[in-house]
Short mmCIF file of C-alpha atoms in Angstrom, two decimals:
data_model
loop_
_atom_site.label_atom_id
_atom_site.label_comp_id
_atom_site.label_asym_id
_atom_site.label_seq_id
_atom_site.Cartn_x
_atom_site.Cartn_y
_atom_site.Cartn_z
CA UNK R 1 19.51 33.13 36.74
CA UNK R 2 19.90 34.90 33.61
CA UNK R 3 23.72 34.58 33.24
CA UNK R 4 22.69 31.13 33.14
CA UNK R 5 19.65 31.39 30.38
CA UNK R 6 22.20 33.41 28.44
CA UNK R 7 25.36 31.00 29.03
CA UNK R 8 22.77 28.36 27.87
CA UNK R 9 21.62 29.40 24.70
CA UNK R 10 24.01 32.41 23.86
CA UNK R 11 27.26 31.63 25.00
CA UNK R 12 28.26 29.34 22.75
CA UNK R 13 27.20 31.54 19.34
CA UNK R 14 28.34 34.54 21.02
CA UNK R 15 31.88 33.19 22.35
CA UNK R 16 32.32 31.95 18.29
CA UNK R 17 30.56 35.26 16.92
CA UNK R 18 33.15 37.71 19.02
CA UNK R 19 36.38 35.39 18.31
CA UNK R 20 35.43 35.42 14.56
CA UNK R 21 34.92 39.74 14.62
CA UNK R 22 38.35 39.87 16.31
CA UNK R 23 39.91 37.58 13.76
CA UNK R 24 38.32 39.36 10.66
CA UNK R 25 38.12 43.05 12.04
CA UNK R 26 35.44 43.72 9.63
CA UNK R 27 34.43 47.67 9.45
CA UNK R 28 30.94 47.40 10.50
CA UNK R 29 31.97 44.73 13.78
CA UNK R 30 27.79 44.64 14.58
CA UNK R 31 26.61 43.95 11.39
CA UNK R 32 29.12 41.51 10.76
CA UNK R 33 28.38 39.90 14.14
CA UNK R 34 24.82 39.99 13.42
CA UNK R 35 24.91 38.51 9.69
CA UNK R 36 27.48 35.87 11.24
CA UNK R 37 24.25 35.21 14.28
CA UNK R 38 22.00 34.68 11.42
CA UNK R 39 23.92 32.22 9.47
CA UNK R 40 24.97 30.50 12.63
CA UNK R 41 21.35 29.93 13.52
CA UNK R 42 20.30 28.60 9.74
CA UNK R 43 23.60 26.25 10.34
CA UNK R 44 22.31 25.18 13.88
CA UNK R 45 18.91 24.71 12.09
CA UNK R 46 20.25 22.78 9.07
CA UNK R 47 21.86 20.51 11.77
CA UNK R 48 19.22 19.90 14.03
CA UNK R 49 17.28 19.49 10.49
CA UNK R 50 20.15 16.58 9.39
CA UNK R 51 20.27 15.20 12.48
CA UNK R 52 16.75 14.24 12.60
CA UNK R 53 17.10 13.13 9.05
CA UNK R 54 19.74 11.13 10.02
CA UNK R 55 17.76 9.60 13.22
CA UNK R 56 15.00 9.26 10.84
CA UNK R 57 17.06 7.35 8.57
CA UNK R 58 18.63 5.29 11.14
CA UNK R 59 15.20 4.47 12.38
CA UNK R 60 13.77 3.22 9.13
CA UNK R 61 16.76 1.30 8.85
CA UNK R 62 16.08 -0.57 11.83
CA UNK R 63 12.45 -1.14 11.20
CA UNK R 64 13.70 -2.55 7.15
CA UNK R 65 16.33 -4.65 9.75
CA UNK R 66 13.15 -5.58 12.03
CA UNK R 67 11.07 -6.19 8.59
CA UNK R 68 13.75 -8.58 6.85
CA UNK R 69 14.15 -10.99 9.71
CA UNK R 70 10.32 -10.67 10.27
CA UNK R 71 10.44 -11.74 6.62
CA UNK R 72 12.95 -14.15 6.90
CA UNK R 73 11.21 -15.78 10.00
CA UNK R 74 8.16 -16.16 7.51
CA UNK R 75 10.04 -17.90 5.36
CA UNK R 76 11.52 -19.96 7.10
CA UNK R 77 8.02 -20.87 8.98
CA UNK R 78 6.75 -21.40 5.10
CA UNK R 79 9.27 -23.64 4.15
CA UNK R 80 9.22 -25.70 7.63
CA UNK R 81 5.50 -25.25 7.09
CA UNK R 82 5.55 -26.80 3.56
CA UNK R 83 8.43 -29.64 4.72
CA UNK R 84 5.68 -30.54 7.32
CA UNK R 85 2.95 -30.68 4.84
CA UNK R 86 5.15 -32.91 2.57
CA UNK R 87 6.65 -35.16 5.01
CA UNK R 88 2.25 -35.80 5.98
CA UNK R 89 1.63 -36.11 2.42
CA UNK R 90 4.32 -38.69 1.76
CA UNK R 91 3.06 -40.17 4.56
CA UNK R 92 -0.55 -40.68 3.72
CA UNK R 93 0.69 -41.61 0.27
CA UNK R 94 2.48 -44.32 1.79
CA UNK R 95 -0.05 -45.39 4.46
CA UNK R 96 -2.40 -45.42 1.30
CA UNK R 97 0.12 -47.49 -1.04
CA UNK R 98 0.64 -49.95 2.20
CA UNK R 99 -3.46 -50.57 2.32
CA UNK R 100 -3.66 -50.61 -1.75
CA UNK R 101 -0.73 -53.44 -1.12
CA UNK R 102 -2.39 -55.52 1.72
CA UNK R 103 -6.12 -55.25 -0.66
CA UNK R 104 -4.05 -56.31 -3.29
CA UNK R 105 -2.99 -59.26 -1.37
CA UNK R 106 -5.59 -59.99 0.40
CA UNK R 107 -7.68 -59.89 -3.26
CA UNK R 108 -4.82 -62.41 -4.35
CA UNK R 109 -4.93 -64.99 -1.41
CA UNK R 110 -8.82 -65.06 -1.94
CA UNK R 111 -8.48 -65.61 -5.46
CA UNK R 112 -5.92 -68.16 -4.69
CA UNK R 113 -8.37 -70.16 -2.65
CA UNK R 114 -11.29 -69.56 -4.83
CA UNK R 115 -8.90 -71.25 -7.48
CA UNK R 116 -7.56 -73.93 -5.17
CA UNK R 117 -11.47 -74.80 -4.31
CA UNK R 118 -12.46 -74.42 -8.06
CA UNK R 119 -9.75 -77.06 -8.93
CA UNK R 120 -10.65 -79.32 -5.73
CA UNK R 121 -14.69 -79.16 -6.98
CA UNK R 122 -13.23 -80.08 -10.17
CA UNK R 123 -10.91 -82.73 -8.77
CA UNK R 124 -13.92 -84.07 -7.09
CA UNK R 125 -16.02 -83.67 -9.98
CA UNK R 126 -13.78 -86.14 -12.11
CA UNK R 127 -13.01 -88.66 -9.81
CA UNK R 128 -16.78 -88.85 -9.30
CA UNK R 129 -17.73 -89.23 -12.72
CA UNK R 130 -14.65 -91.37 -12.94
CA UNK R 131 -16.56 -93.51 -10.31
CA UNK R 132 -19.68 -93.42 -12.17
CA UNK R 133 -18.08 -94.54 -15.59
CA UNK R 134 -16.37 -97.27 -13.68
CA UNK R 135 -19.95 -98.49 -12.50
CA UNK R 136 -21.28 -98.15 -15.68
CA UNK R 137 -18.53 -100.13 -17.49
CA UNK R 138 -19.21 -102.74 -14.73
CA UNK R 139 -23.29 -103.16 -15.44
CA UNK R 140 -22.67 -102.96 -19.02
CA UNK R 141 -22.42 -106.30 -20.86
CA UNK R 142 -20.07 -107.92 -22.30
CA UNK R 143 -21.48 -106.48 -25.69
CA UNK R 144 -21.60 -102.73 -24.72
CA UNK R 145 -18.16 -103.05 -24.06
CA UNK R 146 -16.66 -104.25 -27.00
CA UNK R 147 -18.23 -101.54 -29.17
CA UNK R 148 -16.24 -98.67 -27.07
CA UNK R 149 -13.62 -97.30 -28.77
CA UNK R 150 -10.27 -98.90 -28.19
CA UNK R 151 -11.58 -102.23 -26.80
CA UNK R 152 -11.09 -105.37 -28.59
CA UNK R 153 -12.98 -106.79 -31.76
CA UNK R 154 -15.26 -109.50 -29.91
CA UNK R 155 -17.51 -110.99 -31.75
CA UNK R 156 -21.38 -109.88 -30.58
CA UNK R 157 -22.96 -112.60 -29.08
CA UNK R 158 -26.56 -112.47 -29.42
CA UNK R 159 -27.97 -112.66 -25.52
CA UNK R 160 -31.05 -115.04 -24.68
CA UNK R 161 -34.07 -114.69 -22.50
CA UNK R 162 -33.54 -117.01 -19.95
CA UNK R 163 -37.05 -118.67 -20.58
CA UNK R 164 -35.91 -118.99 -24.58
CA UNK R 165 -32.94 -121.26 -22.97
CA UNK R 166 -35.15 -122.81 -20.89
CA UNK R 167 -37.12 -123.44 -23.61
CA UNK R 168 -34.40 -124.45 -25.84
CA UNK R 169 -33.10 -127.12 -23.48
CA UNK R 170 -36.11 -128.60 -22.73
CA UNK R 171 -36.55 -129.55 -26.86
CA UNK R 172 -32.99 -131.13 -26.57
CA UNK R 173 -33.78 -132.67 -23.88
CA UNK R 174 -37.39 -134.12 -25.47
CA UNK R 175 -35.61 -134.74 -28.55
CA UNK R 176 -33.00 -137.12 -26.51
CA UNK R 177 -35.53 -138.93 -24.80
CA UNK R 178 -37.33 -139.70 -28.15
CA UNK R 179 -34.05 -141.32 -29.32
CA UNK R 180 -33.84 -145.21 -28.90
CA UNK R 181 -31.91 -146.30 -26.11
CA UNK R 182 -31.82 -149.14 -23.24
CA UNK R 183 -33.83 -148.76 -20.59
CA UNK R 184 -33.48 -146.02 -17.75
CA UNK R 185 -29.90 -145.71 -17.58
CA UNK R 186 -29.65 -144.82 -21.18
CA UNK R 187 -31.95 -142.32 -20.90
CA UNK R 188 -30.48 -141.01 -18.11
CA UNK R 189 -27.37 -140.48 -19.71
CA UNK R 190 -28.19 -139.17 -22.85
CA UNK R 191 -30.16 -136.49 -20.49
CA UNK R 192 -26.84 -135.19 -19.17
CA UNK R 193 -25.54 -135.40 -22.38
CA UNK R 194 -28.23 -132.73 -23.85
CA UNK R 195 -28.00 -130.66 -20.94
CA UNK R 196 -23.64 -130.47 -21.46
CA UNK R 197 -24.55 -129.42 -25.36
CA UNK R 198 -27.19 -126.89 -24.55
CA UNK R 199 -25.59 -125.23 -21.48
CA UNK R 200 -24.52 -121.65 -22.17
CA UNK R 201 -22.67 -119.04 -19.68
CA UNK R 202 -20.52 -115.57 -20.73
CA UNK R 203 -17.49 -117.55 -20.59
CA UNK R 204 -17.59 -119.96 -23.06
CA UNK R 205 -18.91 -116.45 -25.66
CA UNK R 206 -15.61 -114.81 -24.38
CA UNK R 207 -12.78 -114.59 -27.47
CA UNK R 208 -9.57 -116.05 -27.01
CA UNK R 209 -6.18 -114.71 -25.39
#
């Protein structure tokens, strides 16, 4: 049991320490050997010191390894993140340009038919006054008419009461029946006669072609 505990942690610094006193042959052999222990154990301590550095180090190196793709992962999330966010906000912009489009034509069609209605009221409007002047020119008389601009230059013809006529023929007619003449017959005749002079209608007022 102890050749073991002392083959574990002596042999190895003992086996070096006595091969290094035989190859110096120092004066003092146990002081050497013990000032060579002692530096051998501050070298064994320096190296289990840089070795744990060194495990440290490598440690911390693969946490900043474990870090930077950590990192890198949030990056990349970000950026597919922000690509996302675009693509849906191109998207709505579109979606809200498409709608903007159909108002805008949907504003234009009703205008359209507002217009096409307007200008069928209006088409409606003219032919209806056109239908009025039209019968309007036809109760006007013959008078009326020819002082609207562009017609002919008939001369006015002053219009009678039909009772003046009436009244006028029946003095002709008086006044021929005063006149001499033979018998019945004569009279007769120049009755017809006095009606022919006296007898008036729009035609005979109309001016020549």
């Amino acid at each position: 049991m102890e050749s073991i505990y002392l083959r574990k942690h002596l042999g190895k610094c003992l086996t070096q320490g006595l091969a290094e006193v035989a190859r110096v042959r120092p004066v003092d052999p146990v002081e050497y050997l013990a000032l060579w222990i002692y530096k051998y154990k501050e070298n064994v301590t320096m190296e289990h010191l840089r070795q744990e550095e060194m495990a440290e180090l490598e440690r911390e190196r693969e946490r900043a390894v474990l870090e930077q793709e950590a990192l890198e992962r949030l990056k990349a999330e970000e950026l597919l993140f922000q690509q996302q966010l675009a693509f849906q906000l191109e998207m709505e912009m579109q979606e809200k340009e498409r709608r903007r489009v159909e108002e805008l034509q949907r504003a234009q069609a009703q205008l359209d038919k507002e217009m096409r209605m307007n200008m069928e009221n209006i088409a409606k409007g003219e032919d209806n006054l056109h239908s009025e002047e039209a019968a309007l020119d036809t109760g006007k008389t013959l008078a009326e008419i020819s002082d609207r601009y562009g017609a002919p230059n008939l001369s006015r013809v002053e219009e009678l009461d039909e009772p003046m006529l009436s009244d006028a023929v029946g003095a002709n007619v008086r006044a021929a029946f005063r006149l001499p003449g033979s018998g019945e017959e004569g009279r007769a005749t120049r009755y017809e006669e006095a009606r022919e002079e006296t007898a008036w209608s729009p035609e005979s007022c109309a001016a020549p072609a």
